[in-house]
Amino acid sequence: MGMAKKIAAFGIAKKVYDEARKPHNQAKIKQAVQKVQERRNGKRY
């Protein structure tokens, strides 16, 4: 059963990686990271 979990996890990771490489998804990721950083920097005094 352990090998099946590893294969499934690898398949999911590959799908996420492939989607993250697409330019329009990279833009979404950058915007989300920037938004999180702004929130974190705004709370510091």
mmCIF file with all atom_site columns, C-alpha atoms in Angstrom:
data_model
loop_
_atom_site.group_PDB
_atom_site.id
_atom_site.type_symbol
_atom_site.label_atom_id
_atom_site.label_alt_id
_atom_site.label_comp_id
_atom_site.label_asym_id
_atom_site.label_entity_id
_atom_site.label_seq_id
_atom_site.pdbx_PDB_ins_code
_atom_site.Cartn_x
_atom_site.Cartn_y
_atom_site.Cartn_z
_atom_site.occupancy
_atom_site.B_iso_or_equiv
_atom_site.pdbx_formal_charge
_atom_site.auth_seq_id
_atom_site.auth_comp_id
_atom_site.auth_asym_id
_atom_site.auth_atom_id
_atom_site.pdbx_PDB_model_num
ATOM 1  C CA . MET A 1 1  ? 0.000  0.000  0.000   1.00 0.00 ? 1  MET A CA 1
ATOM 2  C CA . GLY A 1 2  ? 2.911  2.373  0.676   1.00 0.00 ? 2  GLY A CA 1
ATOM 3  C CA . MET A 1 3  ? 4.102  2.274  -2.914  1.00 0.00 ? 3  MET A CA 1
ATOM 4  C CA . ALA A 1 4  ? 0.635  3.155  -4.200  1.00 0.00 ? 4  ALA A CA 1
ATOM 5  C CA . LYS A 1 5  ? 0.570  6.225  -1.934  1.00 0.00 ? 5  LYS A CA 1
ATOM 6  C CA . LYS A 1 6  ? 3.975  7.319  -3.226  1.00 0.00 ? 6  LYS A CA 1
ATOM 7  C CA . ILE A 1 7  ? 2.884  6.921  -6.844  1.00 0.00 ? 7  ILE A CA 1
ATOM 8  C CA . ALA A 1 8  ? -0.319 8.876  -6.194  1.00 0.00 ? 8  ALA A CA 1
ATOM 9  C CA . ALA A 1 9  ? 1.582  11.622 -4.377  1.00 0.00 ? 9  ALA A CA 1
ATOM 10 C CA . PHE A 1 10 ? 4.078  11.842 -7.235  1.00 0.00 ? 10 PHE A CA 1
ATOM 11 C CA . GLY A 1 11 ? 1.258  12.139 -9.773  1.00 0.00 ? 11 GLY A CA 1
ATOM 12 C CA . ILE A 1 12 ? -0.393 14.932 -7.815  1.00 0.00 ? 12 ILE A CA 1
ATOM 13 C CA . ALA A 1 13 ? 2.922  16.753 -7.358  1.00 0.00 ? 13 ALA A CA 1
ATOM 14 C CA . LYS A 1 14 ? 3.646  16.526 -11.087 1.00 0.00 ? 14 LYS A CA 1
ATOM 15 C CA . LYS A 1 15 ? 0.218  17.959 -11.931 1.00 0.00 ? 15 LYS A CA 1
ATOM 16 C CA . VAL A 1 16 ? 0.734  20.878 -9.516  1.00 0.00 ? 16 VAL A CA 1
ATOM 17 C CA . TYR A 1 17 ? 4.225  21.501 -10.915 1.00 0.00 ? 17 TYR A CA 1
ATOM 18 C CA . ASP A 1 18 ? 2.985  21.459 -14.518 1.00 0.00 ? 18 ASP A CA 1
ATOM 19 C CA . GLU A 1 19 ? 0.161  23.889 -13.703 1.00 0.00 ? 19 GLU A CA 1
ATOM 20 C CA . ALA A 1 20 ? 2.534  26.222 -11.841 1.00 0.00 ? 20 ALA A CA 1
ATOM 21 C CA . ARG A 1 21 ? 4.779  26.475 -14.909 1.00 0.00 ? 21 ARG A CA 1
ATOM 22 C CA . LYS A 1 22 ? 2.042  28.036 -17.046 1.00 0.00 ? 22 LYS A CA 1
ATOM 23 C CA . PRO A 1 23 ? 2.530  31.814 -17.425 1.00 0.00 ? 23 PRO A CA 1
ATOM 24 C CA . HIS A 1 24 ? -0.998 32.832 -16.391 1.00 0.00 ? 24 HIS A CA 1
ATOM 25 C CA . ASN A 1 25 ? -0.739 30.679 -13.267 1.00 0.00 ? 25 ASN A CA 1
ATOM 26 C CA . GLN A 1 26 ? 2.687  32.149 -12.461 1.00 0.00 ? 26 GLN A CA 1
ATOM 27 C CA . ALA A 1 27 ? 1.098  35.603 -12.489 1.00 0.00 ? 27 ALA A CA 1
ATOM 28 C CA . LYS A 1 28 ? -1.610 34.434 -10.081 1.00 0.00 ? 28 LYS A CA 1
ATOM 29 C CA . ILE A 1 29 ? 0.997  32.919 -7.757  1.00 0.00 ? 29 ILE A CA 1
ATOM 30 C CA . LYS A 1 30 ? 3.084  36.115 -7.781  1.00 0.00 ? 30 LYS A CA 1
ATOM 31 C CA . GLN A 1 31 ? 0.013  38.219 -6.956  1.00 0.00 ? 31 GLN A CA 1
ATOM 32 C CA . ALA A 1 32 ? -0.924 35.917 -4.080  1.00 0.00 ? 32 ALA A CA 1
ATOM 33 C CA . VAL A 1 33 ? 2.616  35.989 -2.665  1.00 0.00 ? 33 VAL A CA 1
ATOM 34 C CA . GLN A 1 34 ? 2.737  39.771 -2.954  1.00 0.00 ? 34 GLN A CA 1
ATOM 35 C CA . LYS A 1 35 ? -0.608 40.098 -1.168  1.00 0.00 ? 35 LYS A CA 1
ATOM 36 C CA . VAL A 1 36 ? 0.568  37.879 1.700   1.00 0.00 ? 36 VAL A CA 1
ATOM 37 C CA . GLN A 1 37 ? 3.817  39.827 2.003   1.00 0.00 ? 37 GLN A CA 1
ATOM 38 C CA . GLU A 1 38 ? 1.925  43.124 2.134   1.00 0.00 ? 38 GLU A CA 1
ATOM 39 C CA . ARG A 1 39 ? -0.300 41.808 4.903   1.00 0.00 ? 39 ARG A CA 1
ATOM 40 C CA . ARG A 1 40 ? 2.669  40.562 6.905   1.00 0.00 ? 40 ARG A CA 1
ATOM 41 C CA . ASN A 1 41 ? 4.624  43.789 6.459   1.00 0.00 ? 41 ASN A CA 1
ATOM 42 C CA . GLY A 1 42 ? 1.602  45.924 7.335   1.00 0.00 ? 42 GLY A CA 1
ATOM 43 C CA . LYS A 1 43 ? 1.164  44.313 10.759  1.00 0.00 ? 43 LYS A CA 1
ATOM 44 C CA . ARG A 1 44 ? 4.700  45.102 11.929  1.00 0.00 ? 44 ARG A CA 1
ATOM 45 C CA . TYR A 1 45 ? 5.090  48.182 14.093  1.00 0.00 ? 45 TYR A CA 1
#
